[in-house]
XYZ file of C-alpha atoms in Angstrom:
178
model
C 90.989 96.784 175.634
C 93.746 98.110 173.207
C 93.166 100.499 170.402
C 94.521 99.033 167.222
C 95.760 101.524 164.592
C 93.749 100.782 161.595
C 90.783 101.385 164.084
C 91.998 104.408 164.757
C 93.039 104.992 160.827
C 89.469 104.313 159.984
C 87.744 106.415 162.036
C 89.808 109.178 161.112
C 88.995 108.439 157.245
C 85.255 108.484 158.149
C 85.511 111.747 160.468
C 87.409 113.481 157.510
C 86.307 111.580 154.685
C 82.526 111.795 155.340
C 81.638 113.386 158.602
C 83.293 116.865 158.244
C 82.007 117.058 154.471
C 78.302 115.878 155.625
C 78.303 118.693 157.996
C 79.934 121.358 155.821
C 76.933 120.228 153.238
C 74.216 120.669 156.174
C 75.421 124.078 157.023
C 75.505 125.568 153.714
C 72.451 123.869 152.342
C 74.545 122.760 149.401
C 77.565 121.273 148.103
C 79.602 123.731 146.938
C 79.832 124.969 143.564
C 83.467 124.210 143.164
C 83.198 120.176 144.029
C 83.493 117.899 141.115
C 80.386 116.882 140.782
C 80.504 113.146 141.603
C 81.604 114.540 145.095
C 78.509 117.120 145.089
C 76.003 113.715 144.501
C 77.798 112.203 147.560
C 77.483 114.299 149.970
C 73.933 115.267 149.438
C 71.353 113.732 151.327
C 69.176 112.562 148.480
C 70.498 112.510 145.234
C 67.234 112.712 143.510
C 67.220 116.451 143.330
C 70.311 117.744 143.341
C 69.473 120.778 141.055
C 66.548 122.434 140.528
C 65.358 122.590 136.774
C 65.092 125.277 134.486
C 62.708 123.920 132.675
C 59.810 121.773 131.999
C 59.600 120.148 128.525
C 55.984 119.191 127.442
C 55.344 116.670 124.852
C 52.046 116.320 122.861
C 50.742 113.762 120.093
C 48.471 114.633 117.315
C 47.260 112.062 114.490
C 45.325 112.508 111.384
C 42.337 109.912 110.671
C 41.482 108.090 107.571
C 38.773 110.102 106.246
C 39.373 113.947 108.306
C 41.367 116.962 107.361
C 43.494 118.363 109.947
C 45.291 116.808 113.096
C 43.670 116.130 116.530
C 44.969 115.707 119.675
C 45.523 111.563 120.833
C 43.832 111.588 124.257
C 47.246 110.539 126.285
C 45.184 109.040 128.971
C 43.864 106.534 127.068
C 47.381 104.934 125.782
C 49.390 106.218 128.447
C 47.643 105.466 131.944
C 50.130 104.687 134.264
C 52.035 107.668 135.466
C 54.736 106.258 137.806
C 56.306 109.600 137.590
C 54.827 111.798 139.013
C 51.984 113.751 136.925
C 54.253 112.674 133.982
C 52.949 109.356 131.987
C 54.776 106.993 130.289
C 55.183 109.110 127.301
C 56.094 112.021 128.686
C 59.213 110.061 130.010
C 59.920 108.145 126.892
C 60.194 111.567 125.130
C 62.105 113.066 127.415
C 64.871 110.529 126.961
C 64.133 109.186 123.298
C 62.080 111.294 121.287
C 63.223 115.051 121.071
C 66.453 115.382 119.594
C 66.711 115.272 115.909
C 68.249 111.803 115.857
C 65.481 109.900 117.331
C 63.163 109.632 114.580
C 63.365 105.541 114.842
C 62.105 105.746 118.360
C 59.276 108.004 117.553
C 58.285 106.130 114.390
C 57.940 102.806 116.818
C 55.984 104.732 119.407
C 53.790 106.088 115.976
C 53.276 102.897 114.964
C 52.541 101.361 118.111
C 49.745 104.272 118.772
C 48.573 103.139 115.528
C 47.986 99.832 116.181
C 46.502 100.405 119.465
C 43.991 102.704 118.026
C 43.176 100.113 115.278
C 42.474 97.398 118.342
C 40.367 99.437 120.606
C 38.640 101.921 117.787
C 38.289 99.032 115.348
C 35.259 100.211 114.087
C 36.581 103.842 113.844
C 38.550 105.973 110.980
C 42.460 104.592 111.187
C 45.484 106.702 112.274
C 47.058 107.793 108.742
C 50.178 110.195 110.245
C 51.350 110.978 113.651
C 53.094 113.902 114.779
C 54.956 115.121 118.110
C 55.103 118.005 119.098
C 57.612 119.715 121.807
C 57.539 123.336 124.086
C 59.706 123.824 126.274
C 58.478 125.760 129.475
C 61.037 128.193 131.632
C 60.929 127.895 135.423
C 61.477 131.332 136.749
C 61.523 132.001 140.627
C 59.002 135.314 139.481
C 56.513 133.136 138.486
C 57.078 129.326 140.219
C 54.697 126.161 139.441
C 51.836 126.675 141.932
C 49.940 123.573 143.146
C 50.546 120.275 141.423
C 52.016 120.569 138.192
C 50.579 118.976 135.552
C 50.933 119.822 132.072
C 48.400 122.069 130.454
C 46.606 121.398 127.515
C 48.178 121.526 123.947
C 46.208 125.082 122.799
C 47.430 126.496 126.013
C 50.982 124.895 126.314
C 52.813 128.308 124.341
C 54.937 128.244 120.975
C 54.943 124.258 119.939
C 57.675 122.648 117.852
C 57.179 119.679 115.723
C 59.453 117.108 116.462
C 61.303 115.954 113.039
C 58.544 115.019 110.150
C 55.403 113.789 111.043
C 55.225 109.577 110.699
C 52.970 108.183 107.663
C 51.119 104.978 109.076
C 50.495 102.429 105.668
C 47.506 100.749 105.908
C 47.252 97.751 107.670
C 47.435 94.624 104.974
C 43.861 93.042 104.276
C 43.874 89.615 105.212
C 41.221 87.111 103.517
């Protein structure tokens, strides 16, 4: 059997193109530092965590009802059951990527509306959602005091120093129909 070149070309590439640089990874438990970073994500052996994060950000709805003073907290559970993210729901995620900077306020109307209307068909019989706001905290991951356990997000009164996410959303009433 003869050894053809581009054999021998390719298994050169993948010795020094992938094998060295896998092992160099595995040794120092990390691409290093000074990689660009598309060549960090290729190297590693899952992608999914790459880096470890700094912090958590928490997101929290409150709405105000028809004929109460004050705001109260929307039980998440309720509107937001599935959490295919880990102990994060549906609206955690869709905050995370739509609904905290400043320029989001569409996307966080829709979602206020949406809660709305979902109250209206399961509480029919119940005071309406008038306004909906979101609030935001941000919480620091420090290796002094690390995430014990499962995570899960606290509730709102213990969650720290809350933000309110641009102005809270004003829900008209829905338009009586004969």
């Amino acid at each position: 059997m003869k050894t053809r070149i581009i054999d021998v070309i390719a298994l050169l590439a993948f010795v020094v193109l992938w094998l060295i640089p896998m092992a160099w990874v595995g040794y120092l438990g990390g691409p290093p530092a000074s990689w660009p970073v598309n060549c960090q994500d290729l190297y590693a052996v899952s992608c999914l965590f790459g880096r470890g994060s700094e912090r958590v950000s928490m997101f929290y709805v409150q709405v105000r009802f028809a004929d109460r003073p004050g705001w109260y907290d929307l039980p998440e559970h309720e509107y937001f059951k599935l959490e295919p993210f880990g102990h994060r729901n549906r609206f955690d995620r869709f905050m995370a990527r739509f609904g905290y900077r400043e320029g989001d306020g569409l996307a966080r109307s829709e979602l206020a509306h949406w809660l709305a209307a979902t109250h209206r068909e399961r509480h029919g019989d119940e005071p309406g959602i008038v306004a909906v706001r979101f609030l935001w905290v941000d919480h620091v991951i420090s290796a002094d005091a690390p995430p014990e356990d499962r995570w899960r997000k606290p509730p709102r009164p213990r969650a720290g120093q809350l933000r309110t996410l641009g102005d809270p959303v004003i829900i008209q009433a829905a338009a009586v129909q004969p």
